[in-house]
Coordinates of N, CA, C and O and ligand atoms in Angstrom, one line a residue:
X86 N -13.4 10.0 -57.0 CA -14.2 10.7 -55.9 C -14.4 12.3 -56.2 O -13.5 13.0 -56.5
X87 N -15.6 12.6 -56.1 CA -16.1 13.9 -56.4 C -15.9 14.7 -55.0 O -15.6 14.0 -54.1
X88 N -16.1 16.1 -55.1 CA -15.9 16.8 -53.8 C -17.1 16.3 -52.7 O -16.7 16.2 -51.6
X89 N -18.2 15.9 -53.4 CA -19.3 15.5 -52.4 C -18.8 14.3 -51.9 O -19.1 14.0 -50.8
X90 N -18.2 13.3 -52.6 CA -17.6 12.1 -52.0 C -16.8 12.3 -50.8 O -16.7 11.7 -49.8
X91 N -15.8 13.2 -51.1 CA -14.9 13.6 -50.0 C -15.5 14.1 -49.0 O -15.3 13.9 -47.6
X92 N -16.6 15.0 -48.9 CA -17.2 15.4 -48.0 C -18.0 14.4 -47.3 O -18.2 14.4 -46.0
X93 N -18.7 13.6 -47.9 CA -19.3 12.4 -47.2 C -18.3 11.4 -46.5 O -18.7 11.0 -45.3
X94 N -17.1 11.4 -46.8 CA -16.0 10.7 -46.1 C -15.6 11.5 -44.8 O -15.5 11.0 -43.6
X95 N -15.7 12.9 -45.0 CA -15.2 13.7 -43.8 C -16.5 13.5 -43.0 O -16.0 13.5 -41.5
X96 N -17.7 13.6 -43.2 CA -18.7 13.3 -42.3 C -18.6 12.0 -41.5 O -19.2 12.1 -40.4
X97 N -18.3 11.0 -42.3 CA -18.2 9.6 -41.6 C -16.9 9.7 -40.6 O -17.2 9.1 -39.6
X98 N -16.1 10.4 -40.8 CA -15.0 10.7 -39.9 C -15.3 11.4 -38.6 O -15.0 11.3 -37.4
X99 N -16.2 12.7 -38.8 CA -16.7 13.4 -37.8 C -17.5 12.4 -36.9 O -17.5 12.4 -35.6
X100 N -18.5 11.7 -37.5 CA -19.3 10.8 -36.9 C -18.6 9.8 -36.1 O -18.8 9.5 -34.9
X101 N -17.4 9.2 -36.6 CA -16.7 8.4 -35.8 C -16.2 9.1 -34.6 O -15.8 8.6 -33.4
X102 N -15.4 10.1 -35.0 CA -14.8 11.1 -33.9 C -15.8 11.3 -32.6 O -15.4 11.5 -31.6
X103 N -17.1 11.4 -32.8 CA -18.1 11.6 -31.9 C -18.1 10.4 -30.8 O -18.6 10.6 -29.8
X104 N -17.5 9.2 -31.2 CA -17.3 8.1 -30.3 C -16.1 8.0 -29.5 O -15.7 7.0 -28.9
X105 N -15.2 9.0 -30.0 CA -13.6 8.8 -29.2 C -13.8 8.9 -27.8 O -14.5 9.4 -27.2
X106 N -12.9 7.9 -27.2 CA -12.5 7.7 -25.8 C -11.3 8.4 -25.4 O -10.3 7.9 -25.9
X107 N -11.2 9.8 -25.0 CA -10.1 10.7 -24.9 C -10.1 11.5 -23.5 O -9.9 12.7 -23.4
X108 N -10.2 10.5 -22.5 CA -10.1 11.3 -21.2 C -8.7 11.7 -20.8 O -8.8 12.8 -20.0
X109 N -7.8 11.6 -21.3 CA -6.5 12.0 -21.0 C -5.8 13.0 -21.9 O -5.3 14.1 -21.6
X110 N -6.2 13.0 -23.1 CA -5.5 14.1 -24.1 C -6.6 15.0 -24.6 O -6.3 16.2 -24.7
X111 N -7.9 14.6 -24.3 CA -9.0 15.5 -24.7 C -9.0 16.0 -26.2 O -9.2 17.2 -26.6
X112 N -8.3 15.1 -26.7 CA -7.9 15.3 -28.4 C -8.5 14.4 -29.2 O -8.2 13.2 -29.5
X113 N -9.7 14.4 -29.4 CA -10.6 13.4 -30.4 C -10.3 13.4 -31.8 O -9.8 14.5 -32.3
X114 N -10.2 12.1 -32.3 CA -9.8 11.9 -33.7 C -10.8 11.1 -34.3 O -11.1 10.0 -33.7
X115 N -11.0 11.4 -35.7 CA -12.0 10.2 -36.3 C -11.2 10.1 -37.6 O -10.8 11.1 -38.2
X116 N -11.4 9.0 -38.3 CA -10.8 8.6 -39.4 C -11.7 8.0 -40.4 O -12.5 7.2 -39.7
X117 N -11.7 8.0 -41.5 CA -12.7 7.2 -42.5 C -12.0 7.0 -44.0 O -11.1 7.7 -44.3
X118 N -12.1 5.9 -44.4 CA -11.7 5.6 -45.7 C -12.8 5.0 -46.6 O -13.7 4.1 -46.1
X119 N -12.7 5.0 -48.0 CA -13.3 4.5 -48.7 C -12.6 3.0 -49.1 O -11.4 3.2 -49.3
X120 N -13.5 2.2 -49.5 CA -12.9 0.8 -49.6 C -13.0 0.5 -51.1 O -13.9 1.1 -51.7
X121 N -12.4 -0.3 -51.6 CA -12.4 -0.5 -53.4 C -13.6 -1.1 -53.7 O -14.1 -1.1 -54.8
X122 N -14.4 -1.8 -52.8 CA -15.8 -2.3 -53.2 C -16.9 -1.2 -52.8 O -18.0 -1.5 -52.9
X123 N -16.5 -0.1 -52.6 CA -17.5 1.1 -52.3 C -18.0 1.3 -51.0 O -18.5 2.4 -50.5
X124 N -17.5 0.4 -49.9 CA -18.1 0.7 -48.5 C -17.0 1.7 -47.9 O -16.0 2.1 -48.5
X125 N -17.6 2.2 -46.9 CA -16.8 3.2 -45.9 C -16.5 2.6 -44.7 O -17.3 1.8 -44.0
X126 N -15.3 2.7 -44.2 CA -14.8 2.2 -42.7 C -14.2 3.3 -42.1 O -13.7 4.2 -42.7
X127 N -14.6 3.2 -40.5 CA -14.1 4.5 -39.9 C -13.6 3.9 -38.5 O -13.6 2.7 -38.4
X128 N -12.9 5.0 -37.8 CA -12.5 4.5 -36.4 C -12.4 5.8 -35.7 O -12.2 6.9 -36.3
X129 N -12.1 5.7 -34.3 CA -12.0 6.8 -33.5 C -10.8 6.4 -32.6 O -10.5 5.3 -32.4
X130 N -10.2 7.5 -32.0 CA -9.0 7.0 -31.1 C -9.7 6.6 -29.8 O -10.8 7.1 -29.3
X131 N -9.1 5.8 -29.0 CA -9.4 5.0 -27.9 C -8.2 5.0 -26.9 O -7.4 4.2 -27.1
X132 N -8.2 5.8 -25.7 CA -7.0 6.1 -24.9 C -7.2 5.0 -23.8 O -8.1 4.3 -23.7
X133 N -6.1 5.0 -23.0 CA -6.1 4.0 -21.8 C -5.3 4.8 -20.9 O -4.4 5.6 -20.9
X134 N -5.8 4.1 -19.3 CA -5.1 4.9 -18.3 C -3.4 4.6 -18.2 O -2.8 5.4 -17.7
X135 N -3.2 3.5 -19.0 CA -1.5 3.3 -19.2 C -1.5 4.1 -20.6 O -1.5 3.6 -21.8
X136 N -1.2 5.5 -20.5 CA -1.3 6.3 -21.6 C -0.7 5.8 -22.7 O -1.0 6.0 -24.0
X137 N 0.5 5.0 -22.8 CA 1.2 4.8 -24.0 C 0.4 3.6 -24.9 O 0.9 3.2 -26.0
X138 N -0.4 3.1 -24.4 CA -1.4 2.0 -24.9 C -2.5 2.6 -25.6 O -3.3 1.8 -26.3
X139 N -2.9 3.9 -25.7 CA -3.8 4.6 -26.5 C -3.8 4.0 -27.9 O -2.8 3.8 -28.7
X140 N -4.8 3.8 -28.5 CA -5.0 3.5 -29.9 C -5.6 4.6 -30.7 O -6.5 5.3 -30.4
X141 N -4.8 4.9 -31.9 CA -5.2 6.0 -32.9 C -6.6 5.4 -33.6 O -6.8 4.4 -33.7
X142 N -7.1 6.5 -34.1 CA -8.3 6.1 -34.7 C -8.2 5.4 -35.9 O -9.0 4.4 -36.2
X143 N -7.0 5.3 -36.4 CA -6.6 4.5 -37.7 C -6.6 3.0 -37.4 O -6.8 2.1 -38.2
X144 N -6.2 2.7 -35.9 CA -6.3 1.1 -35.6 C -7.7 0.9 -35.7 O -8.1 -0.4 -36.2
X145 N -8.6 1.5 -35.2 CA -10.0 1.0 -35.3 C -10.4 1.0 -36.8 O -11.2 0.0 -37.1
X146 N -9.9 1.7 -37.7 CA -10.5 1.7 -38.9 C -9.9 0.4 -39.6 O -10.7 -0.2 -40.4
X147 N -8.7 0.1 -39.4 CA -8.1 -1.2 -40.1 C -9.0 -2.3 -39.6 O -9.1 -3.3 -40.3
X148 N -9.2 -2.2 -38.4 CA -9.8 -3.7 -37.7 C -11.3 -3.6 -38.3 O -11.6 -4.7 -38.5
X149 N -11.9 -2.3 -38.6 CA -13.3 -2.4 -39.0 C -13.1 -2.9 -40.5 O -14.1 -3.7 -40.9
X150 N -12.1 -2.5 -41.2 CA -11.7 -3.0 -42.6 C -11.8 -4.6 -42.6 O -12.5 -5.2 -43.4
X151 N -11.1 -5.1 -41.7 CA -10.8 -6.6 -41.8 C -12.2 -7.2 -41.4 O -12.5 -8.2 -41.9
X152 N -12.7 -6.8 -40.3 CA -13.8 -7.4 -39.8 C -15.1 -7.3 -40.6 O -16.0 -8.2 -40.7
X153 N -15.2 -6.5 -41.5 CA -16.5 -6.3 -42.4 C -16.0 -6.8 -43.8 O -16.7 -6.5 -44.7
X154 N -15.1 -7.6 -44.0 CA -14.8 -8.3 -45.3 C -13.3 -7.9 -46.0 O -13.3 -8.6 -47.1
X155 N -12.6 -7.1 -45.5 CA -11.4 -6.9 -45.9 C -11.5 -5.9 -47.3 O -12.3 -5.1 -47.4
X156 N -10.6 -6.0 -48.1 CA -10.4 -5.0 -49.2 C -9.3 -4.1 -49.1 O -8.5 -4.0 -48.2
X157 N -9.1 -3.2 -50.2 CA -8.1 -2.3 -50.2 C -8.7 -1.0 -50.0 O -9.8 -0.5 -50.6
X158 N -7.9 -0.2 -49.2 CA -8.5 1.3 -49.1 C -8.0 1.9 -50.2 O -6.8 1.7 -50.8
X159 N -9.0 3.1 -50.5 CA -8.5 3.8 -51.7 C -8.2 5.4 -51.5 O -7.7 6.0 -52.0
X160 N -9.2 5.7 -50.4 CA -9.4 7.2 -50.2 C -9.3 7.2 -48.5 O -10.3 6.5 -47.9
X161 N -8.7 8.2 -48.0 CA -8.5 8.3 -46.5 C -8.7 9.6 -46.0 O -8.2 10.6 -46.9
X162 N -9.3 10.1 -45.1 CA -9.1 11.4 -44.4 C -9.4 11.2 -43.1 O -10.1 10.1 -42.4
X163 N -9.0 12.2 -42.2 CA -8.9 12.0 -40.7 C -9.0 13.5 -40.2 O -8.6 14.4 -40.7
X164 N -9.9 13.7 -39.1 CA -10.2 14.9 -38.6 C -10.0 14.8 -37.2 O -10.1 14.1 -36.5
X165 N -9.6 16.4 -36.7 CA -9.6 16.5 -35.3 C -10.8 17.1 -34.7 O -11.8 17.3 -35.4
X166 N -10.9 17.5 -33.4 CA -12.0 18.0 -32.8 C -12.2 19.5 -33.3 O -13.5 19.7 -32.9
X167 N -11.4 20.1 -33.9 CA -11.9 21.3 -34.6 C -12.5 21.1 -35.8 O -12.6 22.2 -36.6
X168 N -12.4 19.7 -36.1 CA -12.9 19.7 -37.7 C -11.9 19.9 -38.8 O -12.3 19.8 -39.9
X169 N -10.6 19.9 -38.3 CA -9.5 20.2 -39.2 C -8.7 18.9 -39.4 O -8.9 18.0 -38.8
X170 N -8.3 18.8 -40.9 CA -7.7 17.7 -41.3 C -6.3 17.4 -40.5 O -5.7 18.2 -40.0
X171 N -6.3 16.1 -40.2 CA -5.0 15.8 -39.1 C -4.4 14.8 -40.1 O -4.8 13.9 -40.8
X172 N -2.9 14.9 -40.1 CA -2.1 13.9 -40.7 C -1.8 12.8 -39.8 O -1.6 12.9 -38.8
X173 N -1.9 11.6 -40.3 CA -1.7 10.4 -39.7 C -0.4 10.1 -39.0 O 0.7 10.7 -39.8
X174 N -0.2 9.9 -38.0 CA 1.2 9.8 -37.2 C 2.0 8.6 -37.9 O 1.4 7.8 -38.9
X175 N 3.2 8.6 -38.0 CA 4.1 7.5 -38.6 C 3.6 6.2 -38.5 O 3.6 5.2 -39.6
X176 N 3.2 5.7 -37.2 CA 2.8 4.4 -36.9 C 1.7 4.1 -37.9 O 1.4 3.1 -38.4
X177 N 0.6 5.0 -38.1 CA -0.6 4.8 -38.6 C -0.3 5.0 -40.3 O -1.1 4.2 -41.1
X178 N 0.7 5.6 -40.8 CA 0.9 5.5 -42.1 C 1.4 4.3 -42.4 O 1.0 3.6 -43.7
X179 N 1.9 3.5 -41.7 CA 2.4 2.2 -41.7 C 1.3 1.3 -41.7 O 1.3 0.2 -42.7
X180 N 0.2 1.5 -40.9 CA -0.9 0.8 -40.9 C -1.6 0.8 -42.1 O -2.2 -0.1 -42.7
X181 N -1.8 1.9 -42.7 CA -2.5 2.4 -43.9 C -2.0 1.6 -45.1 O -2.5 1.1 -45.9
X182 N -0.7 1.7 -44.9 CA 0.1 1.0 -46.2 C 0.0 -0.2 -46.3 O -0.2 -0.8 -47.5
X183 N -0.4 -1.1 -45.2 CA -0.5 -2.4 -45.5 C -1.8 -2.8 -46.2 O -1.8 -3.7 -47.1
X184 N -2.8 -1.8 -46.0 CA -4.1 -2.0 -46.7 C -4.5 -1.1 -47.9 O -5.4 -1.4 -48.6
X185 N -3.5 -0.2 -48.3 CA -3.8 0.6 -49.4 C -2.5 0.8 -50.1 O -2.9 1.4 -51.4
X186 N -1.4 0.5 -49.7 CA -0.1 0.7 -50.6 C 0.1 2.3 -50.8 O -0.6 3.0 -50.3
X187 N 1.1 2.5 -51.7 CA 1.5 3.8 -52.0 C 0.6 4.6 -52.8 O 0.6 5.9 -52.7
X188 N -0.6 4.0 -53.4 CA -1.7 4.8 -54.0 C -2.7 5.3 -53.3 O -3.5 6.0 -53.8
X189 N -2.9 4.7 -52.1 CA -3.7 5.3 -51.2 C -3.7 6.8 -51.2 O -2.8 7.4 -50.9
X190 N -5.0 7.3 -51.6 CA -5.0 8.9 -51.6 C -5.5 9.5 -50.2 O -6.7 9.1 -49.7
X191 N -4.8 10.2 -49.8 CA -5.0 10.7 -48.3 C -5.2 12.2 -48.7 O -4.7 13.2 -49.5
X192 N -6.3 12.6 -47.8 CA -6.5 14.3 -47.8 C -5.7 14.8 -46.8 O -5.7 14.5 -45.7
X193 N -4.7 15.7 -47.2 CA -3.7 16.5 -46.3 C -3.9 17.7 -46.1 O -4.8 18.4 -47.1
X194 N -3.1 18.3 -45.3 CA -3.1 19.9 -45.1 C -2.8 20.5 -46.5 O -2.8 21.7 -46.5
X195 N -2.2 19.7 -47.4 CA -1.8 20.3 -48.6 C -2.3 19.7 -49.7 O -1.8 19.3 -50.8
X196 N -3.8 19.1 -49.6 CA -4.4 18.7 -50.8 C -4.3 17.1 -50.8 O -3.8 16.6 -49.9
X197 N -4.9 16.6 -51.8 CA -4.9 15.2 -51.9 C -3.6 14.6 -52.3 O -3.1 14.9 -53.5
X198 N -3.0 13.7 -51.6 CA -1.9 13.2 -52.1 C -1.6 11.8 -51.7 O -2.4 11.1 -50.8
X199 N -0.9 11.0 -52.7 CA -0.8 9.7 -52.3 C 0.0 9.1 -51.1 O 1.2 10.0 -50.8
X200 N 0.0 8.2 -50.4 CA 0.5 7.8 -49.3 C 1.8 7.5 -49.6 O 2.7 7.7 -48.7
X201 N 2.2 7.1 -50.6 CA 3.8 6.9 -51.1 C 4.5 8.1 -51.1 O 5.8 8.0 -50.6
X202 N 4.0 9.1 -50.9 CA 4.8 10.7 -50.7 C 5.1 10.9 -49.2 O 6.0 11.6 -48.9
X203 N 4.0 10.3 -48.5 CA 4.3 10.5 -47.1 C 4.8 9.4 -46.1 O 5.2 9.5 -45.2
X204 N 5.3 8.3 -47.0 CA 5.9 7.1 -46.5 C 6.7 6.4 -47.7 O 6.3 5.4 -48.1
X205 N 7.7 7.2 -48.1 CA 8.6 7.0 -49.1 C 9.3 5.6 -48.9 O 9.8 5.5 -47.7
X206 N 9.7 4.7 -49.8 CA 10.6 3.5 -49.7 C 10.0 2.7 -48.6 O 10.8 2.2 -47.7
X207 N 8.6 2.5 -48.3 CA 7.8 2.0 -47.3 C 8.4 0.4 -47.3 O 8.4 -0.3 -48.3
X208 N 8.5 -0.1 -45.9 CA 8.6 -1.3 -45.7 C 7.0 -1.9 -45.9 O 6.1 -1.4 -45.3
X209 N 6.9 -3.0 -46.4 CA 5.7 -3.7 -46.7 C 5.6 -5.2 -46.8 O 6.6 -5.8 -46.9
X210 N 4.4 -5.9 -47.0 CA 4.4 -7.4 -47.4 C 5.2 -7.7 -48.3 O 5.7 -9.0 -48.4
X211 N 5.5 -6.9 -49.5 CA 6.5 -7.5 -50.5 C 7.8 -7.8 -50.0 O 8.6 -8.3 -50.8
X212 N 8.2 -7.2 -49.0 CA 9.6 -7.6 -48.4 C 9.7 -8.7 -47.7 O 10.6 -9.1 -47.3
X213 N 8.6 -9.3 -47.5 CA 8.5 -10.7 -46.6 C 8.7 -11.9 -47.5 O 8.0 -12.9 -47.1
X214 N 9.5 -11.9 -48.4 CA 9.6 -13.0 -49.4 C 10.8 -14.1 -48.7 O 11.6 -13.7 -48.2
Ligands
DUR554 O1 -3.1 9.9 -36.3 C1 -3.3 10.1 -35.2 C2 -2.7 10.9 -34.4 C3 -3.1 10.9 -33.3 N1 -4.3 10.3 -32.8 C4 -4.6 10.4 -31.4 C5 -3.8 9.8 -30.5 C6 -4.2 10.3 -29.2 O2 -5.4 9.6 -28.5 C7 -4.5 11.8 -29.5 C8 -3.3 12.8 -29.1 O3 -2.3 12.3 -29.8 O4 -4.5 11.8 -30.9 C9 -5.0 9.6 -33.8 O5 -6.1 8.9 -33.3 N2 -4.3 9.5 -35.0
ZN555 ZN1 -1.4 7.1 -35.3

């Protein structure tokens, strides 16, 4: 991924963020990822009057991944309403791990880093034998 590729991914995340449904937090989030076959998937957060049921942007992203043919996530970025990089919450790191594993590269506030650094010793499909 070149810097231009990362910027295209950020733009996809910003576009997704413009669709966020956030009447309760007023904190829109957009996430986008590159898939190993070259396509891009994205998602926005969708909140609920029952506050605890709100869906993070990453939930929509993995749903779109599956809905559009599956595959492995290779590169990921997430932005907030200020256009700043947002670190995925703990639950979302687990969601991403399922489809990207420890090698998934995330754009973080401290550079491009593999998910394995942010979710060490992760529980995953390999443990369900
Ligand atoms: O990784 C994250 C962290 C937070 N949010 C959303 C959830 C909620 O709608 C809002 C404030 O927490 O941000 C995400 O979409 N992804
Ligand atoms: Zn989350």
